[in-house]
Coordinates of C-alpha atoms in Angstrom, one line a residue:
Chain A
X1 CA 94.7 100.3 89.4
X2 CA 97.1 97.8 90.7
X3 CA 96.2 96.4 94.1
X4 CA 99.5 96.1 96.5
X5 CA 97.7 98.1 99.8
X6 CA 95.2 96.2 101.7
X7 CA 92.6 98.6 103.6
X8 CA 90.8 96.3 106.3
X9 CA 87.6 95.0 105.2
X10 CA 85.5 92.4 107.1
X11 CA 84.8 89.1 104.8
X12 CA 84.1 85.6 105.7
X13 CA 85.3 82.9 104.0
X14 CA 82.2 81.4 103.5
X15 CA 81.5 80.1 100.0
X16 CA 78.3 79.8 98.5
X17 CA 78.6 76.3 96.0
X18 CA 75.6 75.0 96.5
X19 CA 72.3 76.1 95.3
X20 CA 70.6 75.4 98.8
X21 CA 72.8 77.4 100.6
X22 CA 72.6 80.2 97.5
X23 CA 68.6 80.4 98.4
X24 CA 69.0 80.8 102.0
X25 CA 71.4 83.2 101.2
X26 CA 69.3 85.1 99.1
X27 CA 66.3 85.0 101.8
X28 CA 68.5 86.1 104.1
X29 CA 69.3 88.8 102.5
X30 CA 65.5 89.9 101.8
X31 CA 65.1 89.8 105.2
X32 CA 68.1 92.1 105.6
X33 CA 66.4 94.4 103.1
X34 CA 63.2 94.6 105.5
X35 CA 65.1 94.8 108.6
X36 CA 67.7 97.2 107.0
X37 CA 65.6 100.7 108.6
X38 CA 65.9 99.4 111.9
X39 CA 69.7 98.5 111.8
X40 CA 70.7 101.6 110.8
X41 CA 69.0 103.4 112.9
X42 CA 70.3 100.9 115.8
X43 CA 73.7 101.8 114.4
X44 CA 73.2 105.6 114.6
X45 CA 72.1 105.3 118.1
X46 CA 75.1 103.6 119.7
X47 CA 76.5 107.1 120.7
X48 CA 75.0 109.0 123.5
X49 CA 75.5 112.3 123.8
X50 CA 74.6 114.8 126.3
X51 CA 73.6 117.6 124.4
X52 CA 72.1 118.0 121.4
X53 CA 74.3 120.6 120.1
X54 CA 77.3 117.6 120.6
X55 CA 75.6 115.5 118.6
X56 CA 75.0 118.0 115.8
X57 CA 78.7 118.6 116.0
X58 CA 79.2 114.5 115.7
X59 CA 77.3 114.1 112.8
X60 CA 78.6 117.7 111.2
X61 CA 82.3 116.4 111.6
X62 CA 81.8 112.6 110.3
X63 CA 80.3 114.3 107.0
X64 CA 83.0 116.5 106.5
X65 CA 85.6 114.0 107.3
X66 CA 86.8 112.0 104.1
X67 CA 87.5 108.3 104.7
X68 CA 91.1 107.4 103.5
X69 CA 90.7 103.9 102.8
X70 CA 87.6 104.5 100.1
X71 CA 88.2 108.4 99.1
X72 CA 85.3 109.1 97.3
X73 CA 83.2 108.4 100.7
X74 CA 83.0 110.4 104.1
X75 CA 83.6 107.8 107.5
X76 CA 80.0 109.1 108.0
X77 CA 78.7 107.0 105.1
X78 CA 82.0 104.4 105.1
X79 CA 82.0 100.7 106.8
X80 CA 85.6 100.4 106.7
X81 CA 86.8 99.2 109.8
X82 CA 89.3 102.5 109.9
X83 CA 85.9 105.2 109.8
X84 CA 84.4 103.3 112.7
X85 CA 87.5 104.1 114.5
X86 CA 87.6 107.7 113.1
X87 CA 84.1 108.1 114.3
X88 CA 85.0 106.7 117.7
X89 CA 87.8 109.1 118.1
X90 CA 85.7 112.0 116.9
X91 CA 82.8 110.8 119.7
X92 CA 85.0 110.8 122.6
X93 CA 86.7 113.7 121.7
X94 CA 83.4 115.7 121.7
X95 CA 83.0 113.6 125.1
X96 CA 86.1 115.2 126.2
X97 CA 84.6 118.9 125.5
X98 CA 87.5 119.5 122.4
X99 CA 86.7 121.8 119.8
X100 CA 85.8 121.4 116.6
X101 CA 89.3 123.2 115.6
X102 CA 91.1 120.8 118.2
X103 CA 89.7 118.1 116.8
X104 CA 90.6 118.9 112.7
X105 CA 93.7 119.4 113.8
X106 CA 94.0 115.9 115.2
X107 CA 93.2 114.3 112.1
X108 CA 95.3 116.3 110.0
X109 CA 98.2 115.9 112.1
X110 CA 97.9 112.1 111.6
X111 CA 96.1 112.2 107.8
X112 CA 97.2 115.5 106.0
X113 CA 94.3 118.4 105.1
X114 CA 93.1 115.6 102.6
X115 CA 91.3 114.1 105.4
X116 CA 88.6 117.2 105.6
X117 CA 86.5 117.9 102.6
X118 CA 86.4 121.1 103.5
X119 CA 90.0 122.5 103.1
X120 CA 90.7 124.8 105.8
X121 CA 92.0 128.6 104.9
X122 CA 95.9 128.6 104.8
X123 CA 98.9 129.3 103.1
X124 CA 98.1 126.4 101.3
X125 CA 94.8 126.6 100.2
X126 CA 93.9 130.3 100.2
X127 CA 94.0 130.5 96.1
X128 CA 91.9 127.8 95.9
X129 CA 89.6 129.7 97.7
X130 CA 90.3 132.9 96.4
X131 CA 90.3 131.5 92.6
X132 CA 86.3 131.5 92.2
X133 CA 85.9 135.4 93.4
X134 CA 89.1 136.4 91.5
X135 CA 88.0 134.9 88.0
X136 CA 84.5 136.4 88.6
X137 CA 86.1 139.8 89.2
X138 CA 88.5 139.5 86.3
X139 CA 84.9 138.8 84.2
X140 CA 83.4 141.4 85.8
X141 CA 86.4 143.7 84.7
X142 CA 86.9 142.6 81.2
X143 CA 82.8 143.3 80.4
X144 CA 82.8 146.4 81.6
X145 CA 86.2 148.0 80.2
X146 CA 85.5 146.0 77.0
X147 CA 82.9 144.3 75.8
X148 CA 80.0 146.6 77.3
X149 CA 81.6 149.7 75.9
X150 CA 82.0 148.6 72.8
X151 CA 78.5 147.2 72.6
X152 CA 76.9 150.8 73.1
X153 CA 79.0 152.2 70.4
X154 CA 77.7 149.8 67.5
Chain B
X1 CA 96.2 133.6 66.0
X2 CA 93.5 134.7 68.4
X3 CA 91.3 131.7 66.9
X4 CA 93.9 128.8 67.7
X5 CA 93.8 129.8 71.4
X6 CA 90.6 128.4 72.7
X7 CA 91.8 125.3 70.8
X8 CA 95.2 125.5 72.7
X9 CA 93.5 126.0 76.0
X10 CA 91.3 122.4 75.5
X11 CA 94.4 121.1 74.5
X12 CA 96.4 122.0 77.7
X13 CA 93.0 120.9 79.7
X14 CA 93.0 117.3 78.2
X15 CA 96.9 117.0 78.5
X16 CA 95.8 117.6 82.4
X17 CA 92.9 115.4 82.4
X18 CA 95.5 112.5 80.7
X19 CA 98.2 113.1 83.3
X20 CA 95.7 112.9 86.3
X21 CA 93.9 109.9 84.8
X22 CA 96.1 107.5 83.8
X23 CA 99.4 108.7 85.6
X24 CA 98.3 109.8 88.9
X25 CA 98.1 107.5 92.8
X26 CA 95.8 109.4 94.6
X27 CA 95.4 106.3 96.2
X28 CA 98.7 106.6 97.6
X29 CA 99.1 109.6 100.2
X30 CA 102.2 111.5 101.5
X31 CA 102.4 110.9 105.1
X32 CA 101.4 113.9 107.4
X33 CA 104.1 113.4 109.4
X34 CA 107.1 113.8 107.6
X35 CA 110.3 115.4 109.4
X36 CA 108.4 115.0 112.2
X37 CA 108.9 112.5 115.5
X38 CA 107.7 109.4 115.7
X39 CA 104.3 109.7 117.7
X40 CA 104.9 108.6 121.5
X41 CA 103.6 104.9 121.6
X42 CA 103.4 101.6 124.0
X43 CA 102.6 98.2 122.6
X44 CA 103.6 95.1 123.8
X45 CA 106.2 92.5 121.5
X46 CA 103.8 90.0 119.7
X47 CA 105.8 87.2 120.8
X48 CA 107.1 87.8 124.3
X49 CA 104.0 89.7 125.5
X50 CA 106.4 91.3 128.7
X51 CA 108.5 93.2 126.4
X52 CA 107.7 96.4 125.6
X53 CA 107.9 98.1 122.3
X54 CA 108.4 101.7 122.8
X55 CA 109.3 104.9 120.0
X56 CA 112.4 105.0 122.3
X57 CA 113.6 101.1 120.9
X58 CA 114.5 103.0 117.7
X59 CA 118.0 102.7 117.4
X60 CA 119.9 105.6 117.6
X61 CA 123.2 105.4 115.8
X62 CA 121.6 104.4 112.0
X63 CA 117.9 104.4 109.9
X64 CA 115.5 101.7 110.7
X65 CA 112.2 100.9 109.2
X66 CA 109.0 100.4 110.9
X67 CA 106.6 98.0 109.1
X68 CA 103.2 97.9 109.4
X69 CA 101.4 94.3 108.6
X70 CA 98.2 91.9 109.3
X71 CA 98.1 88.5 108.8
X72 CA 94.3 89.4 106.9
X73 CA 96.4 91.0 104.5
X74 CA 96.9 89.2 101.3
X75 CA 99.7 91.9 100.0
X76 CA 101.7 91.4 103.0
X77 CA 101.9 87.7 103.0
X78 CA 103.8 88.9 99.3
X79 CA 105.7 91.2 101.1
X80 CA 106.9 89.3 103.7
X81 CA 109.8 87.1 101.5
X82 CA 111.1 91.0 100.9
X83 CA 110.8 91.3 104.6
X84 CA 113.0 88.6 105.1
X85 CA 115.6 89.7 102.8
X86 CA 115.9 93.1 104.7
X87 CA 116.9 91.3 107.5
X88 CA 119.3 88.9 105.9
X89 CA 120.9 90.7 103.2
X90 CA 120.6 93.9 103.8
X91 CA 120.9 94.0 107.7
X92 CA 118.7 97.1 108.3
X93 CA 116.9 97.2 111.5
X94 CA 113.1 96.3 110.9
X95 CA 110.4 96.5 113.5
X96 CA 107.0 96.3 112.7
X97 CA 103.4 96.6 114.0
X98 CA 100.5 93.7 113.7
X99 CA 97.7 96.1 113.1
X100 CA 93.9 94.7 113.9
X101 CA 94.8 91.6 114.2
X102 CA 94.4 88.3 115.7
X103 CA 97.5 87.6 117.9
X104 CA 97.4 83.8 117.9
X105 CA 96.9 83.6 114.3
X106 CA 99.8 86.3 113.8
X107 CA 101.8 84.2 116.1
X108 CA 101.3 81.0 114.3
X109 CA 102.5 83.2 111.1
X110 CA 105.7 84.1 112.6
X111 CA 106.5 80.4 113.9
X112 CA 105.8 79.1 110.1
X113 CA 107.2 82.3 108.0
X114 CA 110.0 82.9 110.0
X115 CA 109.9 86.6 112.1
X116 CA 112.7 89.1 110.4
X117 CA 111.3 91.9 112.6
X118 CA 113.3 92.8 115.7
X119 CA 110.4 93.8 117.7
X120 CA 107.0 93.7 116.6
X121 CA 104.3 95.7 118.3
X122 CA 100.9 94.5 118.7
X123 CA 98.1 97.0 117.8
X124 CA 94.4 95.1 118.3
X125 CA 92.7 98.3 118.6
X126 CA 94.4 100.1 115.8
X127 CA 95.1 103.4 118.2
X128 CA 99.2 103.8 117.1
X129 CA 98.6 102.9 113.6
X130 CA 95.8 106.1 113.6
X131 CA 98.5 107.8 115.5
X132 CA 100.8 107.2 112.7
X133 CA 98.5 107.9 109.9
X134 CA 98.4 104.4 108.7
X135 CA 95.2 103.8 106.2
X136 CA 96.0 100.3 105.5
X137 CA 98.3 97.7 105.6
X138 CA 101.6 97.1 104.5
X139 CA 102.7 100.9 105.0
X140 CA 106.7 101.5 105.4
X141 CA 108.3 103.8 108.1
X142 CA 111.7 104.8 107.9
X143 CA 112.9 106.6 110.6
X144 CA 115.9 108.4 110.9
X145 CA 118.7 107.8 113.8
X146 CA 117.3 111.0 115.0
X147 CA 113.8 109.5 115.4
X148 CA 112.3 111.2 112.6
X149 CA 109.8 110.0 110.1
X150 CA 111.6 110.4 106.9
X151 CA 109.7 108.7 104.4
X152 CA 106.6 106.5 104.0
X153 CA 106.3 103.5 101.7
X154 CA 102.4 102.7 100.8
X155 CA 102.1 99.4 99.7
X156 CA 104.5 95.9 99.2
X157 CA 108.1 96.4 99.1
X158 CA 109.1 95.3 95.6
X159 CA 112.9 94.4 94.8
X160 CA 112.6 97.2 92.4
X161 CA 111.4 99.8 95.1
X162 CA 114.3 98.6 97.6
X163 CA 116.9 99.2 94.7
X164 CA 115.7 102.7 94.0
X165 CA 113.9 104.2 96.7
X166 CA 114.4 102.5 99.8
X167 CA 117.7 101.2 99.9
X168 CA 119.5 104.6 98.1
X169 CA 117.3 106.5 101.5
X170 CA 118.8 104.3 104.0
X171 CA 122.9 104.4 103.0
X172 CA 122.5 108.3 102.5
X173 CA 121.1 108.4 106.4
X174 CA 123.5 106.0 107.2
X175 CA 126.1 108.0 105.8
X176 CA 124.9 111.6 107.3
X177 CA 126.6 112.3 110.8

């Protein structure tokens, strides 16, 4: 894959050329390891929410929104700088009472249905939905009009 | 006959599989907003902070293009001779937006580069560019005379890009009614 978009990603310019600063790197980052449970959680806690059916809704809607920049991740589980935006939008919008409908349709307006991982029934999508319950019927259909039958007969 | 088709339907499978593998951008998205308005936005001009830089600047008599850039960008540091050349040779009105970025530094940028946009709107917090459906930077608005998002351009501007996409876009809306 050629490279010609930039997503925003935080990095320093720092480079490691010397051994010293190599092993104070690397303690740093054991440190990091040990102290890693309590970040995250410190991370997860920077929203306040006054119910906890809003926050259920917050952490429902950041798993089931893709992140654009990296598509294979949700902005739930993403550190690009563009989910912690997303994620700020989605928390004040829950702050501002919107609905969980109000608040897919704001993202899709600006990202396309590509943003949700779960695609949302419309003209657009309805065979995809309708494709796993069609084929089973279609199976269901051709064993019993023609291999059952012809099974009882042998 | 009856044998070959499970062979024909694998076939047919990995002629798929090929296509999406090797030929397909799913890195590159179709804007959401196609045919539709530019969003309503107010950002200030980079480098005369009173100014204001409003969807209403668009002109209204011919296509312009709204670029979207960062000085943290290594792609658009390429794109930027190209940017230049818009201006220059082409003469198509080109604004842009400094998305996430630090003002000074894209100030210093302009002053050293040389600045080919006619107003450039600066976005620290990212808000328009979300409102535009901008996933990273550089990412190409043209806009019609109407104020309509017509197409979006993921990604440096190449010579090659101008010659067949771009440029053909902009002389057919400039020679619509």
């Amino acid at each position: 894959m050629q490279i010609n978009h930039c997503p925003k990603v935080e990095h320093s310019d720092d480079d490691f050329t010397s051994i010293k600063r190599y092993k104070s790197f690397v303690a740093v980052l054991l440190w990091m390891t040990v102290l890693m449970t309590s970040l995250t959680y410190a991370s997860e806690d920077l929203h306040h929410f006054t119910t906890k059916s809003d926050e259920l809704r917050y952490q429902t809607l950041i798993q089931q929104t893709r992140c654009v920049v990296c598509q294979g991740q949700n902005i739930a589980d993403s550190n690009a700088p563009l989910a912690t935006d997303l994620r700020e939008k989605i928390f004040q919008m829950i702050h501002d009472k919107k609905s969980n409908e109000e608040i897919k349709n704001y993202l899709t307006k600006r990202y396309g249905e590509f943003i949700l991982y779960q695609p949302r029934w419309n003209k657009l999508t309805y065979f995809l939905w309708a494709f796993p319950f069609i084929s089973l019927l279609t199976l269901l259909g051709f064993l019993f009009s023609y291999a059952l039958p012809k099974r009882r007969v042998s | 006959m009856k044998k070959i088709i499970p062979f024909l339907i694998i076939f047919g499978l990995c002629v798929l599989f090929y296509k999406e593998l090797f030929y397909s951008h799913p890195e590159e998205l179709p804007s959401a907003l196609i045919g539709q308005s530019v969003p309503a936005f107010t950002l200030y001009d980079l480098t005369r902070p009173n100014i204001k830089f409003t969807e209403t600047n668009f002109p209204h008599d011919r296509a312009s293009l709204l670029n979207v850039w960062a000085t943290w960008c290594h792609v658009c540091a390429q794109e930027h001779e190209m940017m230049m050349k818009i201006t220059n040779e082409y003469h198509v009105p080109l604004y842009s937006i400094d998305y996430k970025d630090n003002a000074d530094a894209a100030r210093k940028w302009l002053a050293n580069a040389g600045n080919p946009f006619i107003l450039t709107g600066n976005d620290a917090s990212g808000d328009v560019a979300i409102d535009l459906g901008v996933y990273g930077t550089p990412e190409t608005f043209l806009i019609s005379k109407k104020g309509k998002i017509t197409y979006r351009y993921v990604g440096a501007i190449t010579q090659e890009a101008w010659d067949q996409v771009l440029y053909p876009m902009i002389k057919k809306m400039d020679g619509e009614k």
